[in-house]
Coordinates of C-alpha atoms in Angstrom, one line a residue:
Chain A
X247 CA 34.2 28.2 -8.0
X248 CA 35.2 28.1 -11.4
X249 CA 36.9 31.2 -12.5
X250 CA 35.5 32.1 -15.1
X251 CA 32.2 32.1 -14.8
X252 CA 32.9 35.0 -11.9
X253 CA 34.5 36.9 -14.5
X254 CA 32.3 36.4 -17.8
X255 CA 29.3 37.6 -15.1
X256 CA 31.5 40.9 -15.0
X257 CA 31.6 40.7 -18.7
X258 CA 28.7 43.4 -19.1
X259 CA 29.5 46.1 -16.9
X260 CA 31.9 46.8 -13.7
X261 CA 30.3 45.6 -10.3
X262 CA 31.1 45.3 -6.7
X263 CA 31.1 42.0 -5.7
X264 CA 27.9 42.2 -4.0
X265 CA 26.3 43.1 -7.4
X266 CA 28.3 39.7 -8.4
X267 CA 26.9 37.7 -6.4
X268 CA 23.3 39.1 -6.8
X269 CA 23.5 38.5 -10.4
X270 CA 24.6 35.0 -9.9
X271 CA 22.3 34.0 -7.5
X272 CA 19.7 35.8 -9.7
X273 CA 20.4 33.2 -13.1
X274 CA 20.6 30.0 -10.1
X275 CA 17.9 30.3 -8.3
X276 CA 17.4 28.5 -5.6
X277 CA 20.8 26.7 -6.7
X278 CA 22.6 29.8 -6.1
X279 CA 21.1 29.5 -2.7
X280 CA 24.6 27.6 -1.3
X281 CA 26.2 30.3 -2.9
X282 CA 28.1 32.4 -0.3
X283 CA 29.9 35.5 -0.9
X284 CA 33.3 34.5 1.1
X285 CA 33.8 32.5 -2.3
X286 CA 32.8 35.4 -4.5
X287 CA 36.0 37.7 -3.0
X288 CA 38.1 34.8 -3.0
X289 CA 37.3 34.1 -6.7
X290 CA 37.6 37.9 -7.7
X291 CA 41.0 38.0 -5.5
X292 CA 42.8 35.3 -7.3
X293 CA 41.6 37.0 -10.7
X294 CA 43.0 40.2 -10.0
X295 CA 46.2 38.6 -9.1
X296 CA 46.1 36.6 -12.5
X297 CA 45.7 40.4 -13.8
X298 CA 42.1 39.5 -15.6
X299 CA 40.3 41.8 -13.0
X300 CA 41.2 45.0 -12.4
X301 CA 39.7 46.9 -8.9
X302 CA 39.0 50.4 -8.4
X303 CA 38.3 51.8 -5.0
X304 CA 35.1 53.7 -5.4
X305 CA 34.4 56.5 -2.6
X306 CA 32.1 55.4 0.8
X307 CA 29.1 57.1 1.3
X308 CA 28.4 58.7 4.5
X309 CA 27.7 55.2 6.3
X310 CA 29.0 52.7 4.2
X311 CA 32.5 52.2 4.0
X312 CA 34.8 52.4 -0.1
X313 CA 33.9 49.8 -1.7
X314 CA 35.7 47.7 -4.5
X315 CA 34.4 47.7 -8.1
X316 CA 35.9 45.2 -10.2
X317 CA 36.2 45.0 -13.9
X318 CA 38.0 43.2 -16.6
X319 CA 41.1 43.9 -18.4
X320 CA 41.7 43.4 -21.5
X321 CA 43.7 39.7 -20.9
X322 CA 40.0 39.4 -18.9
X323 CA 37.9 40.2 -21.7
X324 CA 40.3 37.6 -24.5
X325 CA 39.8 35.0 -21.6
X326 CA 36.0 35.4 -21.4
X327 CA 35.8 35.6 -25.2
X328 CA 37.8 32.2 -25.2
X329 CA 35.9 30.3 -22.6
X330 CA 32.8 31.2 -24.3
X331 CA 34.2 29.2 -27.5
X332 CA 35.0 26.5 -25.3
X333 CA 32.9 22.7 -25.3
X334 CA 32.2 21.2 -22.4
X335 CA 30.6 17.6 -22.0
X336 CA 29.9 15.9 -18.9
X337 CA 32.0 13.0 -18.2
X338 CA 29.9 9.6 -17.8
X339 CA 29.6 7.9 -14.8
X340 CA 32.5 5.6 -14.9
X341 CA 32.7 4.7 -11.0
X342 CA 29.4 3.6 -11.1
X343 CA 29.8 1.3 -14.3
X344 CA 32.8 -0.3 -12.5
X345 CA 30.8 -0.5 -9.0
X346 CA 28.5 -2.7 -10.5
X347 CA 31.1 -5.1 -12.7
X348 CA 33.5 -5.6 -9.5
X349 CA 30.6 -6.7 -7.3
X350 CA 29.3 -8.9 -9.3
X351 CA 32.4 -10.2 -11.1
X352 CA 33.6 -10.7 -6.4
X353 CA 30.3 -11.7 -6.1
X354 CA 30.1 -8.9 -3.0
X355 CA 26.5 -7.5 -3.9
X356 CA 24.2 -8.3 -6.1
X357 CA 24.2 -5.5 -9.1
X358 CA 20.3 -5.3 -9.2
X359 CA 20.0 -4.4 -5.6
X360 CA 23.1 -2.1 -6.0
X361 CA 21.1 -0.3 -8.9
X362 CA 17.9 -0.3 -7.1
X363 CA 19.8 1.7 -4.2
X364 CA 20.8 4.4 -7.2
X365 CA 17.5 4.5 -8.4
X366 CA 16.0 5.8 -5.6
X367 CA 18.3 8.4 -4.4
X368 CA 18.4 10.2 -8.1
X369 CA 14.6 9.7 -7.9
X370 CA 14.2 11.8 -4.5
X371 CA 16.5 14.2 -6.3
X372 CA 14.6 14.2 -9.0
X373 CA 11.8 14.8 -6.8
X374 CA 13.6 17.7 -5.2
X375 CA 14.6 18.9 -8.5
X376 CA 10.9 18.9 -9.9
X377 CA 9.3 20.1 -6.9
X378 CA 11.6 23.5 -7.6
X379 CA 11.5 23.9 -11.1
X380 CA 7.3 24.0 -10.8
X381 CA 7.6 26.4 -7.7
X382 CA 10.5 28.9 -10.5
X383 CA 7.9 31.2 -12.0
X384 CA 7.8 29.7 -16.2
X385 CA 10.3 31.4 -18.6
X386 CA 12.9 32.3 -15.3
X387 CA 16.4 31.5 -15.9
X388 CA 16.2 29.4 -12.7
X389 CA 13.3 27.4 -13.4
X390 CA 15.4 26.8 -17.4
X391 CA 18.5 25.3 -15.3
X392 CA 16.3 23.4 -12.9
X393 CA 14.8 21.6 -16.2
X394 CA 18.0 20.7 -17.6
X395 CA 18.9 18.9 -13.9
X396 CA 15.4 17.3 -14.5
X397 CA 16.3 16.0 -17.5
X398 CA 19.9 14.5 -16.4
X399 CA 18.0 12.7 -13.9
X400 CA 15.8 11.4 -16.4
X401 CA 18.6 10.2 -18.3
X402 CA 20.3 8.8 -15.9
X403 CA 17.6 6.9 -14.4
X404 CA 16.7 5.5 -18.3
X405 CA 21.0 4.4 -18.2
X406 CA 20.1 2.5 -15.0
X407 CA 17.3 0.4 -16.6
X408 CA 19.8 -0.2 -19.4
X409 CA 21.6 -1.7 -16.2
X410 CA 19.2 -3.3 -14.9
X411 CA 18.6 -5.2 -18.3
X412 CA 22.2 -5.9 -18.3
X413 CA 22.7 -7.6 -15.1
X414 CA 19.0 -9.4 -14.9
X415 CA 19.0 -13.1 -16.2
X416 CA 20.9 -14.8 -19.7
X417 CA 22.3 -10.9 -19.9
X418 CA 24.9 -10.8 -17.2
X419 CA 27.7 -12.1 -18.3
X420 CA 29.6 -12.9 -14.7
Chain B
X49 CA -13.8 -11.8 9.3
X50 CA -15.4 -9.3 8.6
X51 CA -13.1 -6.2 8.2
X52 CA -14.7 -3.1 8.1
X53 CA -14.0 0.2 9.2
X54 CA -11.2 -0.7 11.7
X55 CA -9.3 -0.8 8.5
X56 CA -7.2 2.2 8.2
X57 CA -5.7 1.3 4.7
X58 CA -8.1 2.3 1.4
X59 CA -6.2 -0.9 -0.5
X60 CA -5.3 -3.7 1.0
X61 CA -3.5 -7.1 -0.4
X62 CA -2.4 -10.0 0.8
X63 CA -0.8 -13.0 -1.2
X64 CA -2.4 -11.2 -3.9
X65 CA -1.4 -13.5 -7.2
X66 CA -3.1 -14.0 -10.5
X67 CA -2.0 -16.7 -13.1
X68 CA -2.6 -17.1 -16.8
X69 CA -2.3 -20.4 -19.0
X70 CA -1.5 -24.1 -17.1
X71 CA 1.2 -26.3 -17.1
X72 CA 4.1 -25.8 -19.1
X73 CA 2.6 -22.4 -20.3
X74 CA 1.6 -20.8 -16.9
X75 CA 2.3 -17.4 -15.9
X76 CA 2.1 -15.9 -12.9
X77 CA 1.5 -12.2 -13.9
X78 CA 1.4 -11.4 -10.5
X79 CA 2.9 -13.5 -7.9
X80 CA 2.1 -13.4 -4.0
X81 CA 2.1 -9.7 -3.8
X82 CA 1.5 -8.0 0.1
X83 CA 0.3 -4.3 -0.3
X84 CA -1.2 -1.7 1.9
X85 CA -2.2 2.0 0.4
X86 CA -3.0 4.7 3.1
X87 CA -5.8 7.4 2.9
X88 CA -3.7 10.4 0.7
X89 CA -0.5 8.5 -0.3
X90 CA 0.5 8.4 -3.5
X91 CA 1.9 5.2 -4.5
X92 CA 3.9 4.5 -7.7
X93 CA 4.9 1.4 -9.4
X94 CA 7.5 0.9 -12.0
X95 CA 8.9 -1.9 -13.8
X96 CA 9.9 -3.5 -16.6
X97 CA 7.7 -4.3 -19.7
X98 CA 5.6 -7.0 -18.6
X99 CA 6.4 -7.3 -15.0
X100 CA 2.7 -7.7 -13.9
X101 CA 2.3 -4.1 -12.8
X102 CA -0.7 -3.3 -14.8
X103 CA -2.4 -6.6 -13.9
X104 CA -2.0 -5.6 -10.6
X105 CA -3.4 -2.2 -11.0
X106 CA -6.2 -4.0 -12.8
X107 CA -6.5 -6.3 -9.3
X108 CA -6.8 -3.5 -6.9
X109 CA -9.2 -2.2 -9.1
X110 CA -11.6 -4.8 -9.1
X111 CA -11.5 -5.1 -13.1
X112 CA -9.9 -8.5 -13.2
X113 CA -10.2 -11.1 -10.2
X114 CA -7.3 -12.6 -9.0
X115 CA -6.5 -16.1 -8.8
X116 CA -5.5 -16.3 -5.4
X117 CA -4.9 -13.9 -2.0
X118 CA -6.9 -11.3 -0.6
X119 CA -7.9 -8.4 -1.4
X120 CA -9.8 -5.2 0.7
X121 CA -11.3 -1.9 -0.9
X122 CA -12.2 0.9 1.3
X123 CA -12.2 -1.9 4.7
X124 CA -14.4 -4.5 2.3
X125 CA -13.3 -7.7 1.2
X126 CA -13.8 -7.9 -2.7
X127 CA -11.9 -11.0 -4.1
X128 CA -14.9 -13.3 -3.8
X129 CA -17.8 -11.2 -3.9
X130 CA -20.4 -11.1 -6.4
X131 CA -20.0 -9.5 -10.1
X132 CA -22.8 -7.1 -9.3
X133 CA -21.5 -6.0 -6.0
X134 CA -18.2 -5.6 -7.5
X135 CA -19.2 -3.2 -10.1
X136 CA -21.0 -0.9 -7.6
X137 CA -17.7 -1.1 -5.3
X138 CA -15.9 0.2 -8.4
X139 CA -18.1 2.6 -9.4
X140 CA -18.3 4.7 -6.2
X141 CA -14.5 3.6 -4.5
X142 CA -12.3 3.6 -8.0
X143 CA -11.5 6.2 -10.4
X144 CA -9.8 4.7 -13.1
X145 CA -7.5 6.5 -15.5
X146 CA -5.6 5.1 -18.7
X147 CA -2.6 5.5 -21.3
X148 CA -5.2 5.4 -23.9
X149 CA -7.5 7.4 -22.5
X150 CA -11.2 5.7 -23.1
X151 CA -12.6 8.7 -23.4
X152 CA -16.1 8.5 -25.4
X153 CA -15.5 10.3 -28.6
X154 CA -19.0 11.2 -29.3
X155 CA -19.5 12.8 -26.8
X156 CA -18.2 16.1 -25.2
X157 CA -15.8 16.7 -22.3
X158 CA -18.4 17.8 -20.0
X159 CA -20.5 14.5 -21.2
X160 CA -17.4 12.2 -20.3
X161 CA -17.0 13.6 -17.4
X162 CA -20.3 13.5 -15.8
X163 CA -20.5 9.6 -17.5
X164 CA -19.6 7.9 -14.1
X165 CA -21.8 10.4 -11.8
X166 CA -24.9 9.3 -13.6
X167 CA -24.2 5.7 -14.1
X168 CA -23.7 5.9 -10.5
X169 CA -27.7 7.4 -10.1
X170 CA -27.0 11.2 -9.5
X171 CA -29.7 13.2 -10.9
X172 CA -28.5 15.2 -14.4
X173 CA -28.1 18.4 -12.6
X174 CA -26.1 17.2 -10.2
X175 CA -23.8 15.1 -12.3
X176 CA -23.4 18.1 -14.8
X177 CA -22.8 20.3 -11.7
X178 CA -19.8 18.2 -10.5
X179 CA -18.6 17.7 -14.3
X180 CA -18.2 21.4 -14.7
X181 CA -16.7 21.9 -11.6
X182 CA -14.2 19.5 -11.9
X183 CA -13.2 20.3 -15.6
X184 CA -12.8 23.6 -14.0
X185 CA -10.1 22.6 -11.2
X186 CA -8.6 20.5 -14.5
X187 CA -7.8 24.1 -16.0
X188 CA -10.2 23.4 -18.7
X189 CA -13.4 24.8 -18.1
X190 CA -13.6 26.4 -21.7
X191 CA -13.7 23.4 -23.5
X192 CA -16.5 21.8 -21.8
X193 CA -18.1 21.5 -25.0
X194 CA -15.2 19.7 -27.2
X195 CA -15.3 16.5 -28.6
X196 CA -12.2 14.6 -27.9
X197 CA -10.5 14.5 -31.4
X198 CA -10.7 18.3 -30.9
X199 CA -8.8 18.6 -28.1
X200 CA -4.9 17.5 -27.5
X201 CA -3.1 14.6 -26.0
X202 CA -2.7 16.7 -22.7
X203 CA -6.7 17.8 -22.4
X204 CA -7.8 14.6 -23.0
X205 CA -5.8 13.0 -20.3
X206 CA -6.8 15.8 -18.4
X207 CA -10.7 14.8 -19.1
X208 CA -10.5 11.6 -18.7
X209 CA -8.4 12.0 -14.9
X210 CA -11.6 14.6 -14.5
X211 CA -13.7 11.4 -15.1
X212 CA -11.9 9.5 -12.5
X213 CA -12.8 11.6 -9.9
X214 CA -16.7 12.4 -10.8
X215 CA -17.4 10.2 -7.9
X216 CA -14.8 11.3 -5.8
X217 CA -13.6 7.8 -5.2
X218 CA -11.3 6.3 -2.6
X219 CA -8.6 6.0 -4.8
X220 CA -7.2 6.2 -7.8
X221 CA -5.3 4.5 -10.2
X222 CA -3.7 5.4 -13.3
X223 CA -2.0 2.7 -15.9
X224 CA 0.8 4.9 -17.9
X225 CA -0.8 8.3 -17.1
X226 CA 1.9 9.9 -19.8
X227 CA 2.3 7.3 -21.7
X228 CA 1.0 9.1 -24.5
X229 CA 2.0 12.2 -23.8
X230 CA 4.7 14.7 -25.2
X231 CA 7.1 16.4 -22.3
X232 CA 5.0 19.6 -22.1
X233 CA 1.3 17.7 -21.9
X234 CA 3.5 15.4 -19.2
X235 CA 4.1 18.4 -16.9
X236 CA 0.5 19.5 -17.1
X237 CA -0.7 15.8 -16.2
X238 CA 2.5 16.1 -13.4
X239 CA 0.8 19.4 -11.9
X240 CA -2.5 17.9 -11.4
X241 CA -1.3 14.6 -10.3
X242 CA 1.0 17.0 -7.7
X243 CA -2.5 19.0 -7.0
X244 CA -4.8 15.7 -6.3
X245 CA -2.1 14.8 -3.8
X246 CA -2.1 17.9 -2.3
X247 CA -6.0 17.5 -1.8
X248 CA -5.5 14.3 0.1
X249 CA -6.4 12.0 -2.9
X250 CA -5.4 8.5 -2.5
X251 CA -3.1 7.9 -5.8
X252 CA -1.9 4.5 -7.1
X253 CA 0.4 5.2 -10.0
X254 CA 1.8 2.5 -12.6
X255 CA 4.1 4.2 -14.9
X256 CA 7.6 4.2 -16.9
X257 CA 7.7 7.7 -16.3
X258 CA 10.2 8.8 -13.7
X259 CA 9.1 12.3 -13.2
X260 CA 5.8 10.8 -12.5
X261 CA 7.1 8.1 -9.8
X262 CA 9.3 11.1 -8.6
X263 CA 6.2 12.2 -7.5
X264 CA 5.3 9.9 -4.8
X265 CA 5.2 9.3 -1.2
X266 CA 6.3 5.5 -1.7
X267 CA 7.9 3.8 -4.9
X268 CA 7.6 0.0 -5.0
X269 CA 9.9 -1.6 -8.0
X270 CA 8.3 -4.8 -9.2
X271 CA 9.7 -7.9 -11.2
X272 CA 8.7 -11.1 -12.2
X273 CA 5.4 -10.3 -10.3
X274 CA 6.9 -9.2 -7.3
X275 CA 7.7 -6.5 -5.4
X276 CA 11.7 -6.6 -5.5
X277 CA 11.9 -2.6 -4.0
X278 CA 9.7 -0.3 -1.4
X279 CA 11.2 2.7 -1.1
X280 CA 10.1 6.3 0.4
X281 CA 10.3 9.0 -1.4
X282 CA 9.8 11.5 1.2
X283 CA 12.5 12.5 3.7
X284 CA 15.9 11.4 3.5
X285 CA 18.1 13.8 1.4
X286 CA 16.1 16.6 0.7
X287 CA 17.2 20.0 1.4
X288 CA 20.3 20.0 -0.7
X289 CA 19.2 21.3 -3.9
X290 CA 22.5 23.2 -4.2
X291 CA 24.4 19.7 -4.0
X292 CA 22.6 18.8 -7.9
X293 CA 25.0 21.1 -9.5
X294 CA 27.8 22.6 -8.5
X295 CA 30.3 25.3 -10.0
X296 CA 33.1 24.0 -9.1
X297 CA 35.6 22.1 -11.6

């Protein structure tokens, strides 16, 4: 898991990693469903190590055993500060672009059936995708990141009739 | 042969074609298609512009006739039979709905709506009875009473897929359903659409719209007026949400 979003989620206040994880699974929804919390610890551990989380052991109560509460340091709270600044872009699909050139420039497959096959699987995701987002009660955070998968799909299913236009009659070039 | 009730599909084609023009200058819109539509499947096509979808929706639909095949509604033959019989076929067995929506802008919702209930020789009270009842399940009860140009893009798709189900027909079959409609009027047409499934409506879709195919039990890609792709939608890889996005780098 990417390190930093574990530690801007413990940006607001110190939390057990339990609490981490609730929060997280709180703003994924059913996304954060795969989330498990052996990844959590393992996250916080190699943070702490870094020196960007510090841990306190807070006293157990009668049946419950000390718990850890982590927070950030001050290197922590520059390297939250920082990512936040940060720009990310997702990178295009290159491997799929190149899928389609080599097989038809080897004449192994025909590109058409090769983007058919695409098509359909990001349409059941999309499916999958949609079906969630209208069962995420309006205005959650959830059913907000569930829209923005909905509308990759959509774009990448409007790059694969670009495709399809490219590689159907005097357009392909091979 | 007569095929009746031993038919379990609601549409049925086969060799189904329909040309335009002769000679030099024919076209075969559609072009030896096979289909089969089961009672409560939802069905979409896509394509490119001008692959013959929309003639074939117009086919199954009984509006145009088709040049050659055959072609069963509801277990009856209809590509021979008479004009008359044809329009009574397609006013009890076909709910039609369209990009444009066709809805009568004179009069009201409610008065579109119960159009098809009394054309088909249900008394007022009962055609106004179903009208308010289905602009009701449309989530738009209180504008029974609007004139179309009063109401949005959304509502009046909305009417007008109210209309297509006055006479709670076989199936039905929508040409662009959000063609003209912004993303949030798209996701209320998406609900319903989800919702008439869900009720065991028989659904054959033509659109552009990918969350709209998404939407379907069975996705049929057509080109040059053919089918070149049937796919199911259902089963396969769902259950992994969590592999859509991930955290890690």
């Amino acid at each position: 898991m990417r390190q930093e979003v574990v530690l801007a989620m413990l940006a607001k206040e110190p939390a057990h990693g339990y609490q981490l994880r609730a929060r997280l699974r709180a703003a994924l929804g059913p996304l954060g469903a795969a989330l498990n919390a052996g990844h959590v610890y393992v996250t916080l551990t190699r943070l702490e190590r870094a020196g960007l989380v510090a841990c306190q052991r807070a006293a157990g109560v009668a049946d419950r055993p000390e718990r850890k509460v982590y927070e950030l340091t001050p290197a922590g709270q520059q390297r939250v500060a920082q990512w936040l600044t940060e720009v990310g872009w997702p990178k295009p699909d290159l491997a799929f672009h190149l899928k389609l050139i080599a097989a038809a420039a080897a004449g192994l497959a025909d590109p058409l059936t090769i983007v058919d096959t695409q098509r359909r699987e990001l349409l059941r995701r999309l499916r999958e995708a949609q079906r969630a987002a209208m069962a995420e009660p309006d205005g959650s955070d959830a059913a907000l990141l569930l829209e923005g998968i909905v509308l990759r799909l959509q774009a990448d299913l409007r790059w694969l009739e670009a495709c399809e236009q490219n590689w159907t009659g005097p357009g392909s070039r091979w | 042969m007569v095929n009746n009730m031993a038919d379990p599909a609601v549409l049925r084609a086969a060799g189904l074609r329909k040309e335009y023009g002769r000679g030099e200058g024919l076209v075969r819109a559609v072009d030896g298609v096979d289909l089969e539509v089961d009672p409560g499947e939802t069905v979409a096509v896509m394509g490119p512009s001008g692959c013959g979808k929309s003639t074939l929706l117009h086919l199954l639909g009984g509006l145009d006739r088709p040049s050659a095949g055959q072609l069963w509604l509801a277990g009856r033959r209809i590509d021979q039979i008479g004009e008359k019989a044809l329009a009574q076929i397609r006013r009890h067995a076909v709910g039609f709905v369209f990009q444009a929506f066709h809805l009568m802008e004179e009069l009201t919702a409610a008065e579109n709506v119960e159009l098809p209930a009394l054309l088909a020789g249900r008394s007022p009270r009962a055609a106004r009875r179903r009208a308010v009842e289905l602009l009701d399940q449309v989530g738009l009860a209180d504008r029974a009473q609007f004139l179309p140009p009063a109401l949005s893009g959304g509502q009046r798709q909305r009417v007008a897929i109210a209309r297509a189900l006055s006479n709670q027909p076989t199936v039905v079959l929508a040409d662009e359903p959000t063609g003209n409609l912004d993303s949030a009027a798209t996701l209320d047409v998406l609900r319903l659409l989800e919702t008439l499934h869900q009720t065991g409506q028989t659904l054959v879709i033509v659109t552009h719209d990918a969350r709209i195919a998404a939407t379907a039990d069975r996705l049929i890609t057509m080109r040059d007026g053919g089918f070149t792709d049937q796919t199911r939608l259902t089963g396969g890889t769902t259950g992994h949400l969590s592999a859509l996005a991930g955290l890690d780098d």
